[in-house]
Tab-separated table of C-alpha atoms in Angstrom:
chain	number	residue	atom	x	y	z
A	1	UNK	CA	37.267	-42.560	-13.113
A	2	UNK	CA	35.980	-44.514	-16.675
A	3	UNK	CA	36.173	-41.900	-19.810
A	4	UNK	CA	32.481	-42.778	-20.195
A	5	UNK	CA	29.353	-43.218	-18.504
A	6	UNK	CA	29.973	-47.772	-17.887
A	7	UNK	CA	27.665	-49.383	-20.198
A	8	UNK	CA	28.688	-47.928	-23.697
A	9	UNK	CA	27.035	-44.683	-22.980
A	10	UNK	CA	28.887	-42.107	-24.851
A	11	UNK	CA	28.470	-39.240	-21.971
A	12	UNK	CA	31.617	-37.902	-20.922
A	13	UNK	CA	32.289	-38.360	-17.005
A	14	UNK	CA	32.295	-35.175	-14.730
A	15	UNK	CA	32.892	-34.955	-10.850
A	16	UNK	CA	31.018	-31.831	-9.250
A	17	UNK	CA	32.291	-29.045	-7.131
A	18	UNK	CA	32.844	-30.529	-3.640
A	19	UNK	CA	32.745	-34.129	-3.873
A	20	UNK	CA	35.117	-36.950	-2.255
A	21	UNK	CA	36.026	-40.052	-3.211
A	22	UNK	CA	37.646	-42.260	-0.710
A	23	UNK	CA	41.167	-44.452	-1.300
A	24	UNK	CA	40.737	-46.827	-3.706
A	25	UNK	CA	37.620	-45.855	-4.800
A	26	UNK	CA	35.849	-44.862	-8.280
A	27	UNK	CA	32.535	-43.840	-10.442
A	28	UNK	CA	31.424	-44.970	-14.168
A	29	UNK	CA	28.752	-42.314	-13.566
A	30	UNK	CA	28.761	-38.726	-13.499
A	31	UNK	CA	28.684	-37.124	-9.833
A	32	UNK	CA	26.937	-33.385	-9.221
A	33	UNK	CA	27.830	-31.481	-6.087
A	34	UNK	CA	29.103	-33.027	-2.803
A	35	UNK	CA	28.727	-36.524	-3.872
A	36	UNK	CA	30.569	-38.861	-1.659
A	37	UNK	CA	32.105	-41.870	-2.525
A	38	UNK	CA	32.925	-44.260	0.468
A	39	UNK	CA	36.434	-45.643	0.081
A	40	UNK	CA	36.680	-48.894	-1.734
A	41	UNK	CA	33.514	-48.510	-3.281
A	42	UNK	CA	33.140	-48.523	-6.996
A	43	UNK	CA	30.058	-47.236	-8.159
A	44	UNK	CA	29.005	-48.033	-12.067
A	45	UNK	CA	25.917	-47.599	-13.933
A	46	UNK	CA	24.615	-51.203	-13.131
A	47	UNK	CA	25.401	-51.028	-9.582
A	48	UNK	CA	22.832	-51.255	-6.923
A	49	UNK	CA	23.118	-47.731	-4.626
A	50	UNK	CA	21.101	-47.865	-1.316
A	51	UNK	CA	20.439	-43.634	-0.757
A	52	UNK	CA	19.831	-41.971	2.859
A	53	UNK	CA	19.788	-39.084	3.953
A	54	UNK	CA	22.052	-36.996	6.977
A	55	UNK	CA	20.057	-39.160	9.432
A	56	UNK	CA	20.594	-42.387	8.439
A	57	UNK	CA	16.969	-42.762	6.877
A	58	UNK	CA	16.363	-44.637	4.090
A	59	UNK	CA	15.390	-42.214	1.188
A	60	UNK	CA	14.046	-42.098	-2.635
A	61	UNK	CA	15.903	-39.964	-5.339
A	62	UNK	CA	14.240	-37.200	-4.679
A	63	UNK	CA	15.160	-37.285	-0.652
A	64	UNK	CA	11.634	-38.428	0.484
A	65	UNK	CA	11.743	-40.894	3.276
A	66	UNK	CA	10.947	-44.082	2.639
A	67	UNK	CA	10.823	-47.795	4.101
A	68	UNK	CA	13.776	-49.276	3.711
A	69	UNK	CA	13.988	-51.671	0.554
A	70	UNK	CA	12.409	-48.787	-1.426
A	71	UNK	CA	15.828	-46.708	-1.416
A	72	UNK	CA	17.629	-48.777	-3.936
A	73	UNK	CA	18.030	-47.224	-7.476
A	74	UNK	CA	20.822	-48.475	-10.312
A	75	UNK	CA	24.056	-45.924	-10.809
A	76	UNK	CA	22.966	-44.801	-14.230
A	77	UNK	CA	19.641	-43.346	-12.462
A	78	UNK	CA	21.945	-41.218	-10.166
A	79	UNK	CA	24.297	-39.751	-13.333
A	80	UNK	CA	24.592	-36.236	-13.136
């Protein structure tokens, strides 16, 4: 886990109630509840993150389905 949010930001990094991060894994980004981070993934605030939701659909931030291309958002969008 970086001290910071990656990128210079001075927001402190927090991890939520109930989240996982796999082996060898890590966040420059603050994670709220039951965030999951896949092991060996390393997720930073420039880092492309491809969101769906419990069925495998591709989703926007806000857990709307969408077509698949339109579910990609930067790290620092998901902080917090």
């Amino acid at each position: 886990i970086m001290g910071t949010l990656s990128g210079g930001n001075k927001n402190v990094i927090s991890i939520g109630d109930k989240c996982l991060l796999g082996a060898n894994s890590g966040t420059g980004i603050s994670l709220g509840f039951g965030c999951t981070i896949a092991a060996g993934v390393y997720v930073t605030a420039a880092a492309k993150v491809w969101l769906y939701n419990a069925d495998k659909q591709p989703t926007d931030i806000n857990g709307n389905v969408v077509e698949e291309g339109q579910n990609i958002v930067k790290g620092a969008e998901l902080n917090g």
